mmCIF file of C-alpha atoms and ligand atoms in Angstrom:
data_model
loop_
_atom_site.group_PDB
_atom_site.id
_atom_site.type_symbol
_atom_site.label_atom_id
_atom_site.label_comp_id
_atom_site.label_asym_id
_atom_site.label_seq_id
_atom_site.Cartn_x
_atom_site.Cartn_y
_atom_site.Cartn_z
ATOM 1 C CA MET A 26 137.306 199.846 32.416
ATOM 2 C CA THR A 27 137.687 197.433 29.457
ATOM 3 C CA ASP A 28 138.250 198.492 25.878
ATOM 4 C CA LEU A 29 134.663 197.407 25.142
ATOM 5 C CA ASP A 30 133.311 199.711 27.833
ATOM 6 C CA THR A 31 135.345 202.584 26.420
ATOM 7 C CA LEU A 32 134.110 201.896 22.893
ATOM 8 C CA GLU A 33 130.493 201.670 24.119
ATOM 9 C CA GLY A 34 130.842 204.945 25.997
ATOM 10 C CA ASP A 35 132.257 206.632 22.874
ATOM 11 C CA LEU A 36 129.603 205.267 20.539
ATOM 12 C CA LEU A 37 126.670 206.059 22.835
ATOM 13 C CA GLY A 38 128.101 209.572 23.261
ATOM 14 C CA GLN A 39 128.241 210.025 19.469
ATOM 15 C CA VAL A 40 124.683 208.678 19.101
ATOM 16 C CA GLY A 41 123.473 211.061 21.760
ATOM 17 C CA SER A 42 125.079 214.081 20.160
ATOM 18 C CA ALA A 43 124.025 213.290 16.558
ATOM 19 C CA SER A 44 121.805 216.253 15.719
ATOM 20 C CA ASP A 45 120.180 214.964 12.511
ATOM 21 C CA GLU A 46 119.531 211.768 10.610
ATOM 22 C CA ALA A 47 122.647 212.127 8.412
ATOM 23 C CA SER A 48 125.116 212.411 11.309
ATOM 24 C CA LEU A 49 123.334 209.568 13.124
ATOM 25 C CA ASP A 50 123.722 207.421 10.032
ATOM 26 C CA ALA A 51 127.434 208.245 9.908
ATOM 27 C CA VAL A 52 127.760 206.965 13.502
ATOM 28 C CA ARG A 53 125.870 203.800 12.531
ATOM 29 C CA VAL A 54 128.147 203.111 9.544
ATOM 30 C CA ALA A 55 131.255 203.768 11.661
ATOM 31 C CA ALA A 56 130.066 201.218 14.262
ATOM 32 C CA LEU A 57 127.934 198.666 12.449
ATOM 33 C CA GLY A 58 128.842 199.110 8.760
ATOM 34 C CA LYS A 59 130.983 196.518 6.970
ATOM 35 C CA LYS A 60 134.182 198.037 8.318
ATOM 36 C CA GLY A 61 132.605 199.415 11.453
ATOM 37 C CA SER A 62 134.272 199.156 14.835
ATOM 38 C CA ILE A 63 131.693 196.676 16.219
ATOM 39 C CA SER A 64 131.625 194.665 12.965
ATOM 40 C CA GLU A 65 135.414 194.349 13.189
ATOM 41 C CA LEU A 66 135.082 193.048 16.751
ATOM 42 C CA LEU A 67 132.434 190.532 15.654
ATOM 43 C CA LYS A 68 134.806 189.293 12.966
ATOM 44 C CA THR A 69 137.420 188.454 15.643
ATOM 45 C CA LEU A 70 135.009 185.897 17.208
ATOM 46 C CA GLY A 71 135.776 183.430 14.360
ATOM 47 C CA GLY A 72 139.456 183.187 15.316
ATOM 48 C CA MET A 73 138.885 182.604 19.025
ATOM 49 C CA THR A 74 138.994 179.445 21.047
ATOM 50 C CA PRO A 75 135.587 178.149 22.173
ATOM 51 C CA GLU A 76 136.278 179.323 25.747
ATOM 52 C CA GLU A 77 137.296 182.777 24.598
ATOM 53 C CA ARG A 78 134.272 183.002 22.322
ATOM 54 C CA LYS A 79 131.994 181.956 25.153
ATOM 55 C CA GLU A 80 133.291 184.824 27.213
ATOM 56 C CA ARG A 81 133.776 187.549 24.547
ATOM 57 C CA GLY A 82 130.765 186.605 22.357
ATOM 58 C CA PRO A 83 128.008 187.761 24.711
ATOM 59 C CA LEU A 84 130.013 190.919 25.546
ATOM 60 C CA ILE A 85 130.471 191.970 21.915
ATOM 61 C CA ASN A 86 126.908 190.950 20.913
ATOM 62 C CA GLY A 87 125.558 192.802 23.940
ATOM 63 C CA LEU A 88 127.551 195.880 22.903
ATOM 64 C CA ARG A 89 126.140 195.629 19.351
ATOM 65 C CA ASP A 90 122.570 195.249 20.590
ATOM 66 C CA ARG A 91 122.800 198.222 22.923
ATOM 67 C CA VAL A 92 124.391 200.458 20.259
ATOM 68 C CA GLN A 93 121.773 199.355 17.692
ATOM 69 C CA GLY A 94 119.010 200.035 20.207
ATOM 70 C CA ALA A 95 120.446 203.457 21.054
ATOM 71 C CA ILE A 96 120.632 204.346 17.341
ATOM 72 C CA ALA A 97 117.001 203.282 16.795
ATOM 73 C CA THR A 98 115.796 205.277 19.790
ATOM 74 C CA ARG A 99 117.793 208.328 18.697
ATOM 75 C CA ARG A 100 116.449 208.029 15.152
ATOM 76 C CA GLU A 101 112.888 208.029 16.432
ATOM 77 C CA ALA A 102 113.561 211.038 18.643
ATOM 78 C CA LEU A 103 115.178 212.945 15.762
ATOM 79 C CA ALA A 104 112.251 212.128 13.426
ATOM 80 C CA GLU A 105 109.793 213.311 16.028
ATOM 81 C CA ALA A 106 111.700 216.545 16.621
ATOM 82 C CA ALA A 107 111.922 217.178 12.872
ATOM 83 C CA LEU A 108 108.168 216.679 12.512
ATOM 84 C CA GLU A 109 107.526 218.927 15.484
ATOM 85 C CA ALA A 110 109.713 221.654 13.983
ATOM 86 C CA ARG A 111 107.958 221.399 10.647
ATOM 87 C CA LEU A 112 104.510 221.499 12.202
ATOM 88 C CA SER A 113 105.273 224.601 14.176
ATOM 89 C CA ALA A 114 106.984 226.292 11.217
ATOM 90 C CA GLU A 115 104.055 225.611 8.923
ATOM 91 C CA ARG A 116 101.409 226.493 11.483
ATOM 92 C CA ILE A 117 98.650 228.900 10.460
ATOM 93 C CA ASP A 118 96.913 230.621 13.335
ATOM 94 C CA ILE A 119 93.334 230.393 12.196
ATOM 95 C CA THR A 120 92.215 232.176 15.349
ATOM 96 C CA LEU A 121 93.463 235.560 14.027
ATOM 97 C CA PRO A 122 90.446 237.759 13.183
ATOM 98 C CA VAL A 123 90.029 238.731 9.546
ATOM 99 C CA ARG A 124 90.743 242.423 9.023
ATOM 100 C CA ASP A 125 87.689 244.437 7.876
ATOM 101 C CA ALA A 126 87.716 245.730 4.324
ATOM 102 C CA PRO A 127 88.227 249.525 3.986
ATOM 103 C CA GLU A 128 84.615 250.131 2.986
ATOM 104 C CA SER A 129 83.378 248.668 6.247
ATOM 105 C CA ARG A 130 86.071 250.296 8.412
ATOM 106 C CA GLY A 131 85.446 253.879 7.210
ATOM 107 C CA ARG A 132 82.704 256.025 8.678
ATOM 108 C CA ILE A 133 80.507 258.780 7.282
ATOM 109 C CA HIS A 134 80.276 261.777 9.590
ATOM 110 C CA PRO A 135 76.748 262.298 10.986
ATOM 111 C CA ILE A 136 76.644 265.791 9.425
ATOM 112 C CA SER A 137 77.412 264.379 5.977
ATOM 113 C CA GLN A 138 74.829 261.661 6.529
ATOM 114 C CA VAL A 139 72.174 264.174 7.609
ATOM 115 C CA MET A 140 73.003 266.403 4.604
ATOM 116 C CA ASP A 141 72.493 263.376 2.358
ATOM 117 C CA GLU A 142 69.191 262.616 4.091
ATOM 118 C CA ILE A 143 68.029 266.235 3.655
ATOM 119 C CA THR A 144 69.070 266.212 0.001
ATOM 120 C CA ALA A 145 67.225 262.924 -0.611
ATOM 121 C CA ILE A 146 64.007 264.290 0.926
ATOM 122 C CA PHE A 147 64.043 267.600 -0.959
ATOM 123 C CA ALA A 148 65.159 265.977 -4.213
ATOM 124 C CA ASP A 149 62.011 263.881 -4.001
ATOM 125 C CA MET A 150 60.012 267.147 -3.875
ATOM 126 C CA GLY A 151 61.774 268.458 -6.989
ATOM 127 C CA PHE A 152 64.467 270.606 -5.344
ATOM 128 C CA SER A 153 67.997 270.735 -6.684
ATOM 129 C CA VAL A 154 71.141 271.615 -4.727
ATOM 130 C CA ALA A 155 72.869 275.019 -5.054
ATOM 131 C CA GLU A 156 76.132 276.044 -3.470
ATOM 132 C CA GLY A 157 78.066 279.214 -2.726
ATOM 133 C CA PRO A 158 81.447 280.167 -1.250
ATOM 134 C CA ASP A 159 82.219 280.261 2.475
ATOM 135 C CA ILE A 160 83.889 283.675 2.059
ATOM 136 C CA GLU A 161 81.266 286.186 0.999
ATOM 137 C CA THR A 162 81.031 289.850 0.267
ATOM 138 C CA ASP A 163 79.064 292.062 2.615
ATOM 139 C CA ASP A 164 76.607 292.535 -0.264
ATOM 140 C CA TYR A 165 75.696 288.863 -0.596
ATOM 141 C CA ASN A 166 75.740 288.140 3.132
ATOM 142 C CA PHE A 167 73.818 291.258 4.206
ATOM 143 C CA THR A 168 72.987 294.110 1.838
ATOM 144 C CA ALA A 169 71.295 292.177 -0.970
ATOM 145 C CA LEU A 170 69.350 290.310 1.703
ATOM 146 C CA ASN A 171 67.825 293.639 2.751
ATOM 147 C CA PHE A 172 69.917 294.224 5.880
ATOM 148 C CA PRO A 173 70.100 298.057 5.930
ATOM 149 C CA PRO A 174 73.601 299.512 6.514
ATOM 150 C CA GLY A 175 74.319 299.770 10.248
ATOM 151 C CA HIS A 176 71.212 297.728 11.063
ATOM 152 C CA PRO A 177 71.478 295.876 14.418
ATOM 153 C CA ALA A 178 70.661 292.574 12.656
ATOM 154 C CA ARG A 179 74.196 292.652 11.262
ATOM 155 C CA GLU A 180 75.541 292.755 14.806
ATOM 156 C CA MET A 181 73.311 289.867 15.849
ATOM 157 C CA HIS A 182 75.176 287.612 13.488
ATOM 158 C CA ASP A 183 78.510 287.716 15.400
ATOM 159 C CA THR A 184 80.279 288.046 12.086
ATOM 160 C CA PHE A 185 83.892 287.082 11.398
ATOM 161 C CA PHE A 186 85.332 289.864 9.214
ATOM 162 C CA LEU A 187 88.390 289.347 7.002
ATOM 163 C CA ALA A 188 91.125 291.995 6.682
ATOM 164 C CA PRO A 189 90.241 294.661 4.065
ATOM 165 C CA ASP A 190 91.379 293.780 0.516
ATOM 166 C CA HIS A 191 93.136 296.215 -1.895
ATOM 167 C CA ASN A 192 89.792 297.955 -2.562
ATOM 168 C CA GLY A 193 89.273 298.406 1.160
ATOM 169 C CA GLN A 194 86.455 295.865 1.023
ATOM 170 C CA ARG A 195 86.044 293.615 4.064
ATOM 171 C CA LYS A 196 84.813 290.184 3.138
ATOM 172 C CA VAL A 197 83.100 288.003 5.741
ATOM 173 C CA LEU A 198 82.855 284.315 6.553
ATOM 174 C CA ARG A 199 79.225 283.815 5.631
ATOM 175 C CA THR A 200 77.054 283.905 8.738
ATOM 176 C CA HIS A 201 74.232 281.969 7.085
ATOM 177 C CA THR A 202 73.444 280.116 3.850
ATOM 178 C CA SER A 203 70.981 282.837 2.766
ATOM 179 C CA PRO A 204 73.548 284.514 0.423
ATOM 180 C CA VAL A 205 73.187 281.447 -1.808
ATOM 181 C CA GLN A 206 69.577 282.604 -2.377
ATOM 182 C CA ILE A 207 70.971 285.798 -3.930
ATOM 183 C CA ARG A 208 73.571 283.924 -6.009
ATOM 184 C CA THR A 209 70.882 281.568 -7.304
ATOM 185 C CA MET A 210 68.390 284.309 -8.174
ATOM 186 C CA ARG A 211 71.053 286.422 -9.873
ATOM 187 C CA SER A 212 72.129 283.512 -12.055
ATOM 188 C CA GLN A 213 68.846 281.733 -12.815
ATOM 189 C CA GLU A 214 65.389 282.552 -14.076
ATOM 190 C CA PRO A 215 62.297 281.497 -12.120
ATOM 191 C CA PRO A 216 60.852 278.972 -11.478
ATOM 192 C CA ILE A 217 63.469 278.171 -8.829
ATOM 193 C CA ARG A 218 63.405 275.344 -6.350
ATOM 194 C CA VAL A 219 66.711 274.861 -4.543
ATOM 195 C CA ILE A 220 68.209 273.845 -1.254
ATOM 196 C CA CYS A 221 71.616 275.162 -0.262
ATOM 197 C CA PRO A 222 73.409 273.126 2.386
ATOM 198 C CA GLY A 223 76.793 274.276 3.635
ATOM 199 C CA ARG A 224 79.139 275.642 6.266
ATOM 200 C CA THR A 225 78.429 278.861 8.128
ATOM 201 C CA TYR A 226 80.428 280.803 10.721
ATOM 202 C CA ARG A 227 79.689 282.894 13.784
ATOM 203 C CA HIS A 228 81.711 284.045 16.747
ATOM 204 C CA ASP A 229 80.049 281.719 19.240
ATOM 205 C CA SER A 230 81.095 278.632 21.210
ATOM 206 C CA ASP A 231 79.401 276.540 23.902
ATOM 207 C CA GLN A 232 77.770 273.110 24.238
ATOM 208 C CA THR A 233 75.350 273.728 21.373
ATOM 209 C CA HIS A 234 77.301 276.343 19.337
ATOM 210 C CA THR A 235 80.578 276.051 17.445
ATOM 211 C CA PRO A 236 82.241 278.869 15.436
ATOM 212 C CA MET A 237 81.732 276.755 12.307
ATOM 213 C CA PHE A 238 78.371 275.098 11.890
ATOM 214 C CA HIS A 239 76.040 273.998 9.093
ATOM 215 C CA GLN A 240 72.800 275.284 7.675
ATOM 216 C CA VAL A 241 70.504 274.376 4.860
ATOM 217 C CA GLU A 242 68.627 277.074 3.040
ATOM 218 C CA GLY A 243 65.530 276.503 0.919
ATOM 219 C CA LEU A 244 64.250 278.803 -1.791
ATOM 220 C CA VAL A 245 61.204 278.537 -4.047
ATOM 221 C CA ILE A 246 60.403 281.295 -6.544
ATOM 222 C CA ASP A 247 57.666 281.192 -9.158
ATOM 223 C CA LYS A 248 54.439 283.029 -9.991
ATOM 224 C CA THR A 249 52.250 281.440 -7.356
ATOM 225 C CA ALA A 250 54.308 279.981 -4.461
ATOM 226 C CA THR A 251 52.439 280.646 -1.218
ATOM 227 C CA ILE A 252 52.738 280.284 2.531
ATOM 228 C CA ALA A 253 50.485 277.219 2.260
ATOM 229 C CA ASN A 254 53.051 275.607 -0.049
ATOM 230 C CA LEU A 255 55.799 276.552 2.425
ATOM 231 C CA LYS A 256 53.932 274.902 5.290
ATOM 232 C CA TRP A 257 53.364 271.719 3.331
ATOM 233 C CA VAL A 258 56.996 271.483 2.250
ATOM 234 C CA LEU A 259 58.238 271.941 5.816
ATOM 235 C CA GLU A 260 55.734 269.496 7.292
ATOM 236 C CA GLU A 261 56.565 266.919 4.682
ATOM 237 C CA PHE A 262 60.267 267.406 5.380
ATOM 238 C CA CYS A 263 59.974 267.083 9.181
ATOM 239 C CA ARG A 264 57.717 264.042 8.991
ATOM 240 C CA THR A 265 60.117 262.252 6.652
ATOM 241 C CA PHE A 266 63.300 263.395 8.351
ATOM 242 C CA PHE A 267 62.232 262.432 11.883
ATOM 243 C CA GLU A 268 60.546 259.280 10.507
ATOM 244 C CA VAL A 269 57.169 259.782 12.213
ATOM 245 C CA ASP A 270 53.647 259.552 10.727
ATOM 246 C CA ALA A 271 52.669 263.087 11.638
ATOM 247 C CA VAL A 272 54.367 266.025 13.255
ATOM 248 C CA LYS A 273 52.614 269.100 14.674
ATOM 249 C CA MET A 274 54.266 272.378 13.788
ATOM 250 C CA ARG A 275 53.797 275.851 15.193
ATOM 251 C CA PHE A 276 54.525 278.948 13.100
ATOM 252 C CA ARG A 277 55.415 281.889 15.362
ATOM 253 C CA PRO A 278 55.576 285.396 13.847
ATOM 254 C CA SER A 279 59.185 286.595 13.775
ATOM 255 C CA PHE A 280 61.505 288.957 11.955
ATOM 256 C CA PHE A 281 64.153 288.463 9.302
ATOM 257 C CA PRO A 282 65.164 291.329 7.001
ATOM 258 C CA PHE A 283 64.891 289.107 3.910
ATOM 259 C CA THR A 284 61.364 287.751 4.445
ATOM 260 C CA GLU A 285 57.971 289.364 4.959
ATOM 261 C CA PRO A 286 56.036 287.958 6.705
ATOM 262 C CA SER A 287 58.587 285.918 8.682
ATOM 263 C CA ALA A 288 58.091 283.029 11.056
ATOM 264 C CA GLU A 289 60.010 280.756 13.314
ATOM 265 C CA VAL A 290 58.891 277.163 13.319
ATOM 266 C CA ASP A 291 58.653 274.903 16.357
ATOM 267 C CA ILE A 292 57.868 271.215 16.217
ATOM 268 C CA GLN A 293 55.940 269.311 18.827
ATOM 269 C CA CYS A 294 57.929 266.912 20.983
ATOM 270 C CA SER A 295 58.001 265.154 24.310
ATOM 271 C CA ARG A 296 61.012 265.316 26.614
ATOM 272 C CA LYS A 297 60.068 262.584 29.063
ATOM 273 C CA GLY A 298 63.022 260.994 30.827
ATOM 274 C CA GLY A 299 65.517 263.291 29.133
ATOM 275 C CA GLU A 300 64.751 261.752 25.738
ATOM 276 C CA ILE A 301 63.286 263.836 22.931
ATOM 277 C CA ARG A 302 60.544 262.226 20.816
ATOM 278 C CA PHE A 303 58.799 263.833 17.887
ATOM 279 C CA GLY A 304 55.163 263.409 16.807
ATOM 280 C CA GLU A 305 53.967 263.329 20.465
ATOM 281 C CA GLY A 306 54.057 265.297 23.724
ATOM 282 C CA THR A 307 53.357 268.851 24.817
ATOM 283 C CA ASP A 308 56.734 270.562 24.397
ATOM 284 C CA TRP A 309 57.902 272.670 21.465
ATOM 285 C CA LEU A 310 61.322 272.860 19.907
ATOM 286 C CA GLU A 311 62.450 275.619 17.542
ATOM 287 C CA ILE A 312 64.041 274.227 14.405
ATOM 288 C CA LEU A 313 63.996 276.817 11.642
ATOM 289 C CA GLY A 314 63.227 280.297 10.329
ATOM 290 C CA CYS A 315 61.197 280.969 7.205
ATOM 291 C CA GLY A 316 58.969 283.414 5.368
ATOM 292 C CA MET A 317 57.884 284.898 2.058
ATOM 293 C CA VAL A 318 60.847 286.375 0.176
ATOM 294 C CA HIS A 319 60.894 290.165 0.753
ATOM 295 C CA PRO A 320 60.103 292.252 -2.375
ATOM 296 C CA ASN A 321 63.348 294.194 -1.837
ATOM 297 C CA VAL A 322 65.322 290.949 -2.080
ATOM 298 C CA LEU A 323 63.535 290.060 -5.321
ATOM 299 C CA ARG A 324 64.325 293.548 -6.676
ATOM 300 C CA ASN A 325 67.976 293.243 -5.589
ATOM 301 C CA CYS A 326 68.199 290.159 -7.783
ATOM 302 C CA GLY A 327 66.590 291.824 -10.802
ATOM 303 C CA TYR A 328 63.164 290.230 -10.365
ATOM 304 C CA ASP A 329 59.872 292.132 -10.485
ATOM 305 C CA PRO A 330 57.865 291.427 -7.298
ATOM 306 C CA ASP A 331 54.677 292.143 -9.217
ATOM 307 C CA PHE A 332 55.290 289.053 -11.334
ATOM 308 C CA VAL A 333 57.179 286.588 -9.151
ATOM 309 C CA GLN A 334 57.046 285.626 -5.511
ATOM 310 C CA GLY A 335 58.271 282.846 -3.298
ATOM 311 C CA PHE A 336 59.285 281.501 0.047
ATOM 312 C CA ALA A 337 62.506 280.679 1.827
ATOM 313 C CA PHE A 338 63.601 278.839 4.921
ATOM 314 C CA GLY A 339 66.818 278.250 6.832
ATOM 315 C CA MET A 340 67.596 275.471 9.263
ATOM 316 C CA GLY A 341 70.566 274.498 11.428
ATOM 317 C CA ILE A 342 71.797 271.070 10.317
ATOM 318 C CA ASP A 343 73.942 270.302 13.369
ATOM 319 C CA ARG A 344 71.012 270.867 15.692
ATOM 320 C CA ILE A 345 68.669 268.486 13.891
ATOM 321 C CA ALA A 346 71.494 265.928 13.556
ATOM 322 C CA MET A 347 71.977 266.092 17.334
ATOM 323 C CA LEU A 348 68.232 265.730 17.877
ATOM 324 C CA LYS A 349 67.837 262.818 15.505
ATOM 325 C CA TYR A 350 70.892 260.847 16.562
ATOM 326 C CA GLY A 351 70.914 261.707 20.252
ATOM 327 C CA THR A 352 74.311 263.363 20.648
ATOM 328 C CA PRO A 353 74.309 265.696 23.664
ATOM 329 C CA ASP A 354 77.260 267.959 22.781
ATOM 330 C CA LEU A 355 77.985 269.660 19.445
ATOM 331 C CA ARG A 356 81.718 270.234 19.952
ATOM 332 C CA PRO A 357 82.880 266.602 19.422
ATOM 333 C CA PHE A 358 81.295 266.796 15.935
ATOM 334 C CA PHE A 359 84.337 268.795 14.853
ATOM 335 C CA GLU A 360 87.114 267.300 16.991
ATOM 336 C CA ALA A 361 87.889 264.491 14.509
ATOM 337 C CA ASP A 362 88.207 261.871 17.256
ATOM 338 C CA VAL A 363 88.059 258.484 15.500
ATOM 339 C CA ARG A 364 86.510 256.847 18.580
ATOM 340 C CA TRP A 365 83.602 259.303 18.453
ATOM 341 C CA LEU A 366 83.244 258.792 14.714
ATOM 342 C CA GLU A 367 83.386 255.018 15.155
ATOM 343 C CA HIS A 368 80.421 255.311 17.545
ATOM 344 C CA TYR A 369 78.282 257.998 15.894
ATOM 345 C CA GLY A 370 79.372 257.630 12.257
ATOM 346 C CA PHE A 371 77.551 255.751 9.516
ATOM 347 C CA ARG A 372 78.682 252.907 7.325
ATOM 348 C CA PRO A 373 79.713 254.188 3.907
ATOM 349 C CA LEU A 374 77.244 252.019 2.049
ATOM 350 C CA ASP A 375 74.240 253.081 4.179
ATOM 351 C CA ILE A 376 73.261 255.682 1.600
ATOM 352 C CA PRO A 377 70.029 257.399 2.634
ATOM 353 C CA SER A 378 67.186 257.113 0.169
ATOM 354 C CA LEU A 379 63.439 257.490 0.466
ATOM 355 C CA VAL A 380 62.913 254.086 -1.116
ATOM 356 C CA ALA A 381 65.377 252.060 0.948
ATOM 357 C CA GLY A 382 64.730 254.058 4.139
ATOM 358 C CA LEU A 383 66.618 257.048 5.467
ATOM 359 C CA THR A 384 68.130 255.196 8.396
ATOM 360 C CA SER A 385 68.367 251.494 7.747
HETATM 361 N N1 LIG B 410 69.398 283.006 7.676
HETATM 362 C C1 LIG B 410 68.646 282.879 8.904
HETATM 363 C C2 LIG B 410 69.598 282.666 10.087
HETATM 364 O O1 LIG B 410 70.697 282.278 9.864
HETATM 365 C C3 LIG B 410 67.710 281.703 8.831
HETATM 366 C C4 LIG B 410 66.592 281.966 7.875
HETATM 367 C C5 LIG B 410 65.421 282.524 8.318
HETATM 368 C C6 LIG B 410 66.710 281.670 6.543
HETATM 369 C C7 LIG B 410 64.376 282.753 7.454
HETATM 370 C C8 LIG B 410 65.687 281.913 5.646
HETATM 371 C C9 LIG B 410 64.503 282.466 6.139
HETATM 372 O O2 LIG B 410 65.755 281.641 4.349
HETATM 373 O O3 LIG B 410 63.482 282.698 5.261
HETATM 374 O O4 LIG B 410 69.216 282.864 11.191
#
């Protein structure tokens, strides 16, 4: 191996291992710069005999050309790699989906939505909303509502009793929203027109019953409120709530201690193919209880039944929510499973209104 071969091997090795433009340039200067190793060799050509020059000239020039070529090729490769690195570092993956804003990711529970729908419908008829506590006294839940002491109707309610307090009084988890009637009448003067939506509790659990459920109570008290008014209010409600032009209703005589006369109301429906439709068909579905407020209840609230009268009704909210939105089982309503809520819940800005449509 000649000294030229050794030098070439060294230089090409350095070119190959130069990892950036600066180190490559240092190799170039060391070989081809003014005092570079190849430049020094070229300078020796001047002092040679013509024969020597003829032999050494092409060898040294060839060495220079190959080293120059290798540097140029390496420079190109380094520039390309640098560009590649920059492109991948600065890359933005525009295929990533945009994350939804919180207001479109959240969901309104069907019960809340149905309560809002009910409130919108009754507000349009001039009703306001009244509320009461979930923990009630026996008086509000039963006695003031004309349930006689020891009456079997108390048993029918599957009541949850709390431990006796320091007076020995056992409070209850309210078994219905009717106690809010008493609270309203004891704190307001007629005329009264309220609905009372809220939670209620009974010792009961299966596919269509949960220990906690929801009811809405209605109460109208004035000098002239009649059963005819009651029927119109309920028909108007059902028609609007189920979004049908007309709905046939059936008032069946019934018994509640706090109303006289009392009725249970069925609405006409069809159950063809396992699907319930309202405003058609030959089946009936019970949806609420109602009646004229019992004179004893009026008296218990300090009203004189000779001067005021009125009607009341009570309806299970969960049941009509299931009917309207086609959910077969009540229990998942209260399991807080986000997948269920994602499917059956409502978008937060779909606020029900009679003008914009209840369900848009
Ligand atoms: N409170 C009754 C229940 O839970 C429902 C009810 C029936 C309410 C008739 C009323 C009414 O206001 O008039 O079963």
